[in-house]
Amino acid sequence: ICDCISYLRYSPNIRQHARYMETLPDLIRAGASTITAYSGTIMDICLFSLTSFCEPANVKCENFMEEDSVIITLTAVVDSLSLLAPLDPIMVAKYNDVFIPLLCKLLLTVDRRHLALSILNFFATILTSPSYDTPYRIKTPMILSACSKFLSNTHSRKARMATLKVLGAIGVLEVHQKPSPPSCESPENIDEKLARAFFHPIKNQEQILDDSLLLNPETTEQYFAPFTASALLSMFKDDSMKEYYGDIVQALVQVLQNPQSYILVYFDSFVSRLLEIMERSSDQEMMTFLPLFSQLVETSEMNSSPFLKRSLELIYSRFTKELMIPFLDLILSFIYSVRDEFANYAPENLKL
């Protein structure tokens, strides 16, 4: 590592510097466990290369090979930053005022796809856990503007996909700063069954998600699951999107399986809406919804108990020969999930 750093600092010409710089990402990968000891020096080298070659048109190159070497150097610098950001996020975030404006400028002015893909990958890396840090929030509007302009001009499919990935990462962040709520994490060692007993949909309404949950890898699930469920529920509650209900329900079942306390409000809202839809659905539509509802109930344990009575009333009113098997599967799912609580309804079900 020391030899490589020495070569990078004192390489005599552009082409040789590019060859040495091209090995830096591999070096960071190989020494990931100890590279943080050299992260300050690596940042100095990367920033020196960025500031020196940030405008390739103004760099004096004697031939096309030196021009390519400038692009290789810049690409290697950005790849190195992408690898270093998750390993030492504080050190990389410390210099965000320098490299983010330079990279935004390179993205819009240098027409080289490999360099653009590296820059977009770096933006996606620093805007997601574990690389994300609070200082990046200030630069988010600048990144959003650069990516939007780049997306409108590029014709590369890979570049567009990479840009949309960055925009997606920005989409789960709040562009404007706001105070964090006093409590944003579930308590440690929480008893989920006990929490469900005290959960009430009216008291536990949907709240604005706190993006500080993204800073800790252990709490990212508490952000992404409610965020996804909220977006899907907004579509499921839109009657004009009826033709997509099958796909939306399938996606929500995947998101809401084994619900934890932080997502119960979305679970209750979804099941209530699904029962409302099924109560006025045709038999063919019921054949689509019932297997998915059974799958959700089977994995929800006692969380489905508030909807047991309403679900059984739906079964009694719509029980036909065509729907017999899906309805019996749903009853078995409720028996598996609520267990003894189902005994109160056993006499009515025996008649079926």
Protein backbone atom coordinates (compact mmCIF):
# COMPACT_ATOMS: atom_id res chain seq x y z
CA ILE A 1 0.00 0.00 0.00
CA CYS A 2 2.82 2.40 0.90
CA ASP A 3 4.62 1.65 -2.36
CA CYS A 4 1.46 2.31 -4.38
CA ILE A 5 0.83 5.59 -2.54
CA SER A 6 4.41 6.64 -3.25
CA TYR A 7 4.05 5.84 -6.96
CA LEU A 8 0.77 7.79 -7.14
CA ARG A 9 2.30 10.83 -5.46
CA TYR A 10 5.45 10.99 -7.61
CA SER A 11 4.51 9.44 -10.97
CA PRO A 12 6.37 11.43 -13.66
CA ASN A 13 3.76 11.65 -16.45
CA ILE A 14 0.05 11.31 -17.17
CA ARG A 15 0.16 7.80 -18.65
CA GLN A 16 2.20 6.35 -15.82
CA HIS A 17 -0.01 8.07 -13.25
CA ALA A 18 -3.08 6.51 -14.93
CA ARG A 19 -1.54 3.01 -14.78
CA TYR A 20 -0.80 3.38 -11.07
CA MET A 21 -4.20 4.94 -10.33
CA GLU A 22 -5.96 2.09 -12.15
CA THR A 23 -4.67 -0.31 -9.46
CA LEU A 24 -6.02 1.76 -6.54
CA PRO A 25 -9.58 0.31 -6.55
CA ASP A 26 -8.18 -3.23 -6.51
CA LEU A 27 -5.87 -2.26 -3.67
CA ILE A 28 -8.81 -0.93 -1.63
CA ARG A 29 -10.76 -4.13 -2.24
CA ALA A 30 -7.82 -6.31 -1.24
CA GLY A 31 -7.03 -4.33 1.91
CA ALA A 32 -10.59 -3.51 2.98
CA SER A 33 -9.99 -4.58 6.58
CA THR A 34 -7.05 -2.20 7.12
CA ILE A 35 -7.44 0.43 4.41
CA THR A 36 -9.06 2.92 6.80
CA ALA A 37 -5.61 3.55 8.29
CA TYR A 38 -4.64 5.09 4.94
CA SER A 39 -8.00 6.67 4.05
CA GLY A 40 -6.73 10.22 4.72
CA THR A 41 -3.81 9.77 2.32
CA ILE A 42 -6.03 8.12 -0.29
CA MET A 43 -8.47 11.03 -0.07
CA ASP A 44 -5.60 13.48 -0.62
CA ILE A 45 -4.50 11.59 -3.74
CA CYS A 46 -8.05 11.36 -5.08
CA LEU A 47 -8.77 15.04 -4.50
CA PHE A 48 -5.43 16.03 -6.10
CA SER A 49 -6.26 13.98 -9.19
CA LEU A 50 -9.81 15.34 -9.37
CA THR A 51 -8.76 18.98 -9.07
CA SER A 52 -5.91 18.47 -11.55
CA PHE A 53 -7.98 16.72 -14.22
CA CYS A 54 -11.49 18.04 -13.52
CA GLU A 55 -11.46 19.74 -16.94
CA PRO A 56 -9.86 17.22 -19.35
CA ALA A 57 -10.13 19.72 -22.23
CA ASN A 58 -7.74 22.08 -20.43
CA VAL A 59 -5.16 19.39 -19.58
CA LYS A 60 -2.19 19.52 -21.95
CA CYS A 61 -2.05 16.15 -23.71
CA GLU A 62 0.41 15.35 -26.48
CA ASN A 63 -1.64 12.54 -28.04
CA PHE A 64 -4.88 10.58 -27.75
CA MET A 65 -3.28 8.04 -25.37
CA GLU A 66 -2.70 10.76 -22.80
CA GLU A 67 -6.29 11.94 -23.28
CA ASP A 68 -7.49 8.40 -22.54
CA SER A 69 -5.15 8.30 -19.54
CA VAL A 70 -6.89 11.35 -18.06
CA ILE A 71 -10.28 9.59 -18.32
CA ILE A 72 -8.81 6.38 -16.85
CA THR A 73 -7.41 8.38 -13.92
CA LEU A 74 -10.73 10.10 -13.23
CA THR A 75 -12.66 6.81 -13.48
CA ALA A 76 -10.23 5.11 -11.08
CA VAL A 77 -10.52 8.01 -8.63
CA VAL A 78 -14.33 7.81 -8.60
CA ASP A 79 -14.29 4.00 -8.26
CA SER A 80 -11.86 4.33 -5.35
CA LEU A 81 -14.16 6.82 -3.61
CA SER A 82 -17.11 4.45 -4.13
CA LEU A 83 -15.21 1.64 -2.44
CA LEU A 84 -13.85 3.82 0.37
CA ALA A 85 -17.19 5.47 1.24
CA PRO A 86 -18.77 2.40 2.96
CA LEU A 87 -15.49 1.60 4.74
CA ASP A 88 -14.84 5.08 6.14
CA PRO A 89 -18.00 7.18 5.61
CA ILE A 90 -16.95 9.97 7.97
CA MET A 91 -13.65 10.60 6.18
CA VAL A 92 -15.25 10.65 2.72
CA ALA A 93 -18.15 12.86 3.84
CA LYS A 94 -15.64 15.34 5.29
CA TYR A 95 -14.62 16.38 1.75
CA ASN A 96 -18.10 16.39 0.16
CA ASP A 97 -17.91 20.17 -0.45
CA VAL A 98 -14.96 19.55 -2.78
CA PHE A 99 -15.67 16.40 -4.76
CA ILE A 100 -19.45 16.53 -5.23
CA PRO A 101 -19.43 19.82 -7.26
CA LEU A 102 -16.49 18.50 -9.31
CA LEU A 103 -18.21 15.20 -10.04
CA CYS A 104 -21.47 16.93 -10.98
CA LYS A 105 -19.51 19.09 -13.39
CA LEU A 106 -17.71 16.09 -14.89
CA LEU A 107 -21.01 14.24 -15.31
CA LEU A 108 -22.41 17.05 -17.45
CA THR A 109 -19.31 18.09 -19.39
CA VAL A 110 -17.34 14.90 -20.16
CA ASP A 111 -19.01 12.60 -22.67
CA ARG A 112 -17.46 9.28 -21.59
CA ARG A 113 -19.92 6.57 -20.58
CA HIS A 114 -17.58 4.61 -18.29
CA LEU A 115 -16.76 7.75 -16.32
CA ALA A 116 -20.44 8.70 -16.12
CA LEU A 117 -21.37 5.22 -14.85
CA SER A 118 -18.65 5.43 -12.19
CA ILE A 119 -19.89 8.84 -11.04
CA LEU A 120 -23.51 7.66 -10.88
CA ASN A 121 -22.46 4.56 -8.96
CA PHE A 122 -20.62 6.80 -6.48
CA PHE A 123 -23.70 9.00 -6.00
CA ALA A 124 -25.87 5.92 -5.39
CA THR A 125 -23.30 4.62 -2.89
CA ILE A 126 -23.07 7.77 -0.77
CA LEU A 127 -26.86 8.23 -0.73
CA THR A 128 -27.55 4.77 0.71
CA SER A 129 -26.56 2.98 3.88
CA PRO A 130 -23.90 2.40 5.18
CA SER A 131 -22.17 5.25 3.30
CA TYR A 132 -24.86 7.90 3.81
CA ASP A 133 -23.98 10.73 6.18
CA THR A 134 -25.81 13.93 7.13
CA PRO A 135 -23.50 16.33 5.21
CA TYR A 136 -24.65 14.79 1.92
CA ARG A 137 -28.15 16.12 2.54
CA ILE A 138 -27.00 19.66 1.78
CA LYS A 139 -25.62 18.53 -1.60
CA THR A 140 -28.67 16.46 -2.55
CA PRO A 141 -30.31 19.25 -4.63
CA MET A 142 -27.05 19.68 -6.60
CA ILE A 143 -26.87 15.93 -7.31
CA LEU A 144 -30.56 15.85 -8.25
CA SER A 145 -30.13 18.74 -10.69
CA ALA A 146 -27.05 17.20 -12.35
CA CYS A 147 -28.66 13.76 -12.67
CA SER A 148 -31.87 15.23 -14.11
CA LYS A 149 -29.94 17.16 -16.78
CA PHE A 150 -27.80 14.12 -17.56
CA LEU A 151 -30.87 11.88 -17.86
CA SER A 152 -32.48 14.24 -20.37
CA ASN A 153 -29.38 14.21 -22.60
CA THR A 154 -28.03 10.65 -22.46
CA HIS A 155 -29.07 7.93 -24.92
CA SER A 156 -27.29 5.08 -23.11
CA ARG A 157 -29.63 2.52 -21.56
CA LYS A 158 -27.11 1.61 -18.83
CA ALA A 159 -26.54 5.27 -18.01
CA ARG A 160 -30.28 5.87 -17.75
CA MET A 161 -30.72 2.89 -15.43
CA ALA A 162 -27.82 4.09 -13.25
CA THR A 163 -29.30 7.60 -13.15
CA LEU A 164 -32.72 6.30 -12.12
CA LYS A 165 -31.03 4.33 -9.35
CA VAL A 166 -29.53 7.56 -8.00
CA LEU A 167 -32.85 9.37 -8.31
CA GLY A 168 -34.48 6.50 -6.44
CA ALA A 169 -31.95 6.85 -3.62
CA ILE A 170 -32.64 10.60 -3.52
CA GLY A 171 -36.36 9.89 -3.50
CA VAL A 172 -36.23 8.26 -0.07
CA LEU A 173 -34.39 11.25 1.38
CA GLU A 174 -35.94 14.56 2.34
CA VAL A 175 -34.38 17.30 0.20
CA HIS A 176 -35.22 20.00 2.73
CA GLN A 177 -33.93 19.68 6.26
CA LYS A 178 -36.46 19.05 9.01
CA PRO A 179 -36.19 18.34 12.75
CA SER A 180 -36.08 14.68 13.68
CA PRO A 181 -38.98 13.33 15.75
CA PRO A 182 -38.14 12.63 19.41
CA SER A 183 -38.42 8.87 18.88
CA CYS A 184 -37.53 7.21 15.60
CA GLU A 185 -36.53 3.64 16.51
CA SER A 186 -38.37 0.72 18.05
CA PRO A 187 -37.26 -0.05 21.62
CA GLU A 188 -34.75 -2.84 22.11
CA ASN A 189 -36.01 -6.30 23.11
CA ILE A 190 -39.58 -5.38 22.19
CA ASP A 191 -42.20 -8.10 22.63
CA GLU A 192 -44.09 -8.01 19.33
CA LYS A 193 -47.10 -9.97 20.63
CA LEU A 194 -47.45 -7.66 23.62
CA ALA A 195 -47.06 -4.60 21.37
CA ARG A 196 -49.89 -5.90 19.19
CA ALA A 197 -52.15 -6.19 22.24
CA PHE A 198 -51.74 -2.46 22.91
CA PHE A 199 -51.77 -1.40 19.25
CA HIS A 200 -54.74 0.66 18.09
CA PRO A 201 -55.05 1.91 14.49
CA ILE A 202 -56.61 5.22 15.54
CA LYS A 203 -53.81 6.00 18.01
CA ASN A 204 -51.03 4.65 15.80
CA GLN A 205 -51.70 6.48 12.57
CA GLU A 206 -49.25 6.77 9.69
CA GLN A 207 -46.52 9.29 10.46
CA ILE A 208 -43.88 11.07 8.41
CA LEU A 209 -40.96 8.69 8.00
CA ASP A 210 -37.69 9.82 9.54
CA ASP A 211 -34.77 9.48 7.11
CA SER A 212 -32.30 9.32 10.01
CA LEU A 213 -33.22 5.62 10.15
CA LEU A 214 -31.12 5.23 6.99
CA LEU A 215 -27.95 6.15 8.87
CA ASN A 216 -27.96 2.90 10.86
CA PRO A 217 -27.87 -0.38 8.90
CA GLU A 218 -29.89 -2.04 11.68
CA THR A 219 -32.83 0.35 11.26
CA THR A 220 -33.01 0.70 7.46
CA GLU A 221 -35.76 -1.96 7.37
CA GLN A 222 -37.86 0.27 9.64
CA TYR A 223 -37.71 2.92 6.90
CA PHE A 224 -37.91 0.95 3.66
CA ALA A 225 -40.78 -1.39 4.65
CA PRO A 226 -43.22 1.40 5.70
CA PHE A 227 -42.10 3.56 2.74
CA THR A 228 -42.83 0.76 0.27
CA ALA A 229 -46.08 -0.24 1.96
CA SER A 230 -47.32 3.37 1.99
CA ALA A 231 -46.61 3.81 -1.75
CA LEU A 232 -48.35 0.54 -2.66
CA LEU A 233 -51.34 1.28 -0.43
CA SER A 234 -51.88 4.64 -2.10
CA MET A 235 -52.23 2.77 -5.41
CA PHE A 236 -54.41 0.05 -3.87
CA LYS A 237 -56.83 2.69 -2.56
CA ASP A 238 -57.11 4.27 -6.01
CA ASP A 239 -60.16 2.83 -7.80
CA SER A 240 -58.79 3.92 -11.19
CA MET A 241 -55.95 1.37 -10.83
CA LYS A 242 -58.26 -1.61 -10.46
CA GLU A 243 -56.62 -3.50 -13.34
CA TYR A 244 -53.35 -3.60 -11.36
CA TYR A 245 -54.88 -4.76 -8.06
CA GLY A 246 -53.61 -8.32 -8.51
CA ASP A 247 -49.96 -7.24 -8.83
CA ILE A 248 -50.33 -4.63 -6.05
CA VAL A 249 -51.80 -7.17 -3.62
CA GLN A 250 -49.03 -9.65 -4.43
CA ALA A 251 -46.38 -6.98 -3.73
CA LEU A 252 -48.05 -5.89 -0.47
CA VAL A 253 -48.24 -9.49 0.75
CA GLN A 254 -44.48 -9.79 0.24
CA VAL A 255 -43.81 -6.53 2.11
CA LEU A 256 -46.22 -7.17 5.01
CA GLN A 257 -45.39 -10.81 5.77
CA ASN A 258 -44.44 -11.38 9.43
CA PRO A 259 -45.35 -7.77 10.32
CA GLN A 260 -43.42 -6.01 13.07
CA SER A 261 -44.83 -3.29 15.32
CA TYR A 262 -43.55 -0.43 13.13
CA ILE A 263 -45.57 -1.64 10.14
CA LEU A 264 -48.80 -2.77 11.83
CA VAL A 265 -50.70 0.34 10.81
CA TYR A 266 -50.04 -0.49 7.14
CA PHE A 267 -50.94 -4.14 7.72
CA ASP A 268 -54.32 -3.19 9.22
CA SER A 269 -55.01 -0.66 6.47
CA PHE A 270 -54.19 -3.19 3.75
CA VAL A 271 -56.28 -6.05 5.17
CA SER A 272 -59.23 -3.74 5.73
CA ARG A 273 -59.03 -2.47 2.14
CA LEU A 274 -58.56 -6.00 0.75
CA LEU A 275 -61.68 -7.26 2.54
CA GLU A 276 -63.59 -4.25 1.25
CA ILE A 277 -62.49 -5.08 -2.32
CA MET A 278 -63.27 -8.79 -1.98
CA GLU A 279 -66.76 -8.10 -0.63
CA ARG A 280 -67.72 -6.64 -4.00
CA SER A 281 -65.45 -8.72 -6.28
CA SER A 282 -66.52 -11.35 -8.77
CA ASP A 283 -65.70 -15.04 -8.25
CA GLN A 284 -62.89 -14.80 -10.80
CA GLU A 285 -61.32 -11.87 -8.93
CA MET A 286 -61.75 -13.74 -5.65
CA MET A 287 -59.73 -16.62 -7.08
CA THR A 288 -56.86 -14.15 -7.47
CA PHE A 289 -57.13 -12.48 -4.06
CA LEU A 290 -57.93 -15.42 -1.76
CA PRO A 291 -54.64 -17.40 -2.15
CA LEU A 292 -52.65 -14.20 -1.49
CA PHE A 293 -54.81 -13.35 1.54
CA SER A 294 -54.31 -16.88 2.88
CA GLN A 295 -50.54 -16.54 2.46
CA LEU A 296 -50.57 -13.25 4.40
CA VAL A 297 -52.78 -14.60 7.21
CA GLU A 298 -50.65 -17.71 7.63
CA THR A 299 -47.49 -15.65 8.25
CA SER A 300 -49.10 -12.92 10.37
CA GLU A 301 -49.78 -14.95 13.54
CA MET A 302 -52.06 -13.04 15.95
CA ASN A 303 -51.88 -9.85 13.88
CA SER A 304 -54.76 -11.10 11.72
CA SER A 305 -57.08 -11.71 14.68
CA PRO A 306 -58.89 -8.31 14.43
CA PHE A 307 -60.08 -9.35 10.95
CA LEU A 308 -61.14 -12.90 11.77
CA LYS A 309 -64.84 -12.18 12.25
CA ARG A 310 -65.16 -10.04 9.13
CA SER A 311 -63.28 -12.62 7.05
CA LEU A 312 -65.54 -15.45 8.22
CA GLU A 313 -68.61 -13.36 7.43
CA LEU A 314 -67.23 -12.95 3.91
CA ILE A 315 -66.76 -16.72 3.65
CA TYR A 316 -70.32 -17.43 4.84
CA SER A 317 -71.87 -14.96 2.39
CA ARG A 318 -69.80 -15.93 -0.67
CA PHE A 319 -69.27 -19.68 -0.14
CA THR A 320 -69.76 -21.52 -3.44
CA LYS A 321 -68.51 -24.72 -5.02
CA GLU A 322 -66.04 -22.81 -7.18
CA LEU A 323 -64.58 -20.92 -4.21
CA MET A 324 -64.72 -23.82 -1.76
CA ILE A 325 -61.02 -24.78 -1.89
CA PRO A 326 -59.63 -21.20 -1.56
CA PHE A 327 -62.06 -20.49 1.30
CA LEU A 328 -61.07 -23.69 3.14
CA ASP A 329 -57.40 -22.76 2.69
CA LEU A 330 -58.16 -19.36 4.22
CA ILE A 331 -59.89 -20.99 7.20
CA LEU A 332 -56.89 -23.27 7.73
CA SER A 333 -54.59 -20.24 7.59
CA PHE A 334 -56.63 -18.52 10.30
CA ILE A 335 -56.56 -21.67 12.44
CA TYR A 336 -52.78 -21.80 12.08
CA SER A 337 -52.30 -18.13 12.92
CA VAL A 338 -54.85 -17.35 15.67
CA ARG A 339 -55.01 -20.88 17.13
CA ASP A 340 -57.27 -21.03 20.23
CA GLU A 341 -59.08 -17.84 19.32
CA PHE A 342 -60.65 -19.66 16.39
CA ALA A 343 -62.52 -22.02 18.75
CA ASN A 344 -65.33 -19.47 19.21
CA TYR A 345 -66.13 -19.71 15.49
CA ALA A 346 -65.67 -23.48 15.08
CA PRO A 347 -69.41 -24.44 15.23
CA GLU A 348 -70.29 -22.13 12.35
CA ASN A 349 -67.42 -23.44 10.24
CA LEU A 350 -68.39 -27.06 10.80
CA LYS A 351 -71.62 -26.35 8.92
CA LEU A 352 -69.61 -25.56 5.79
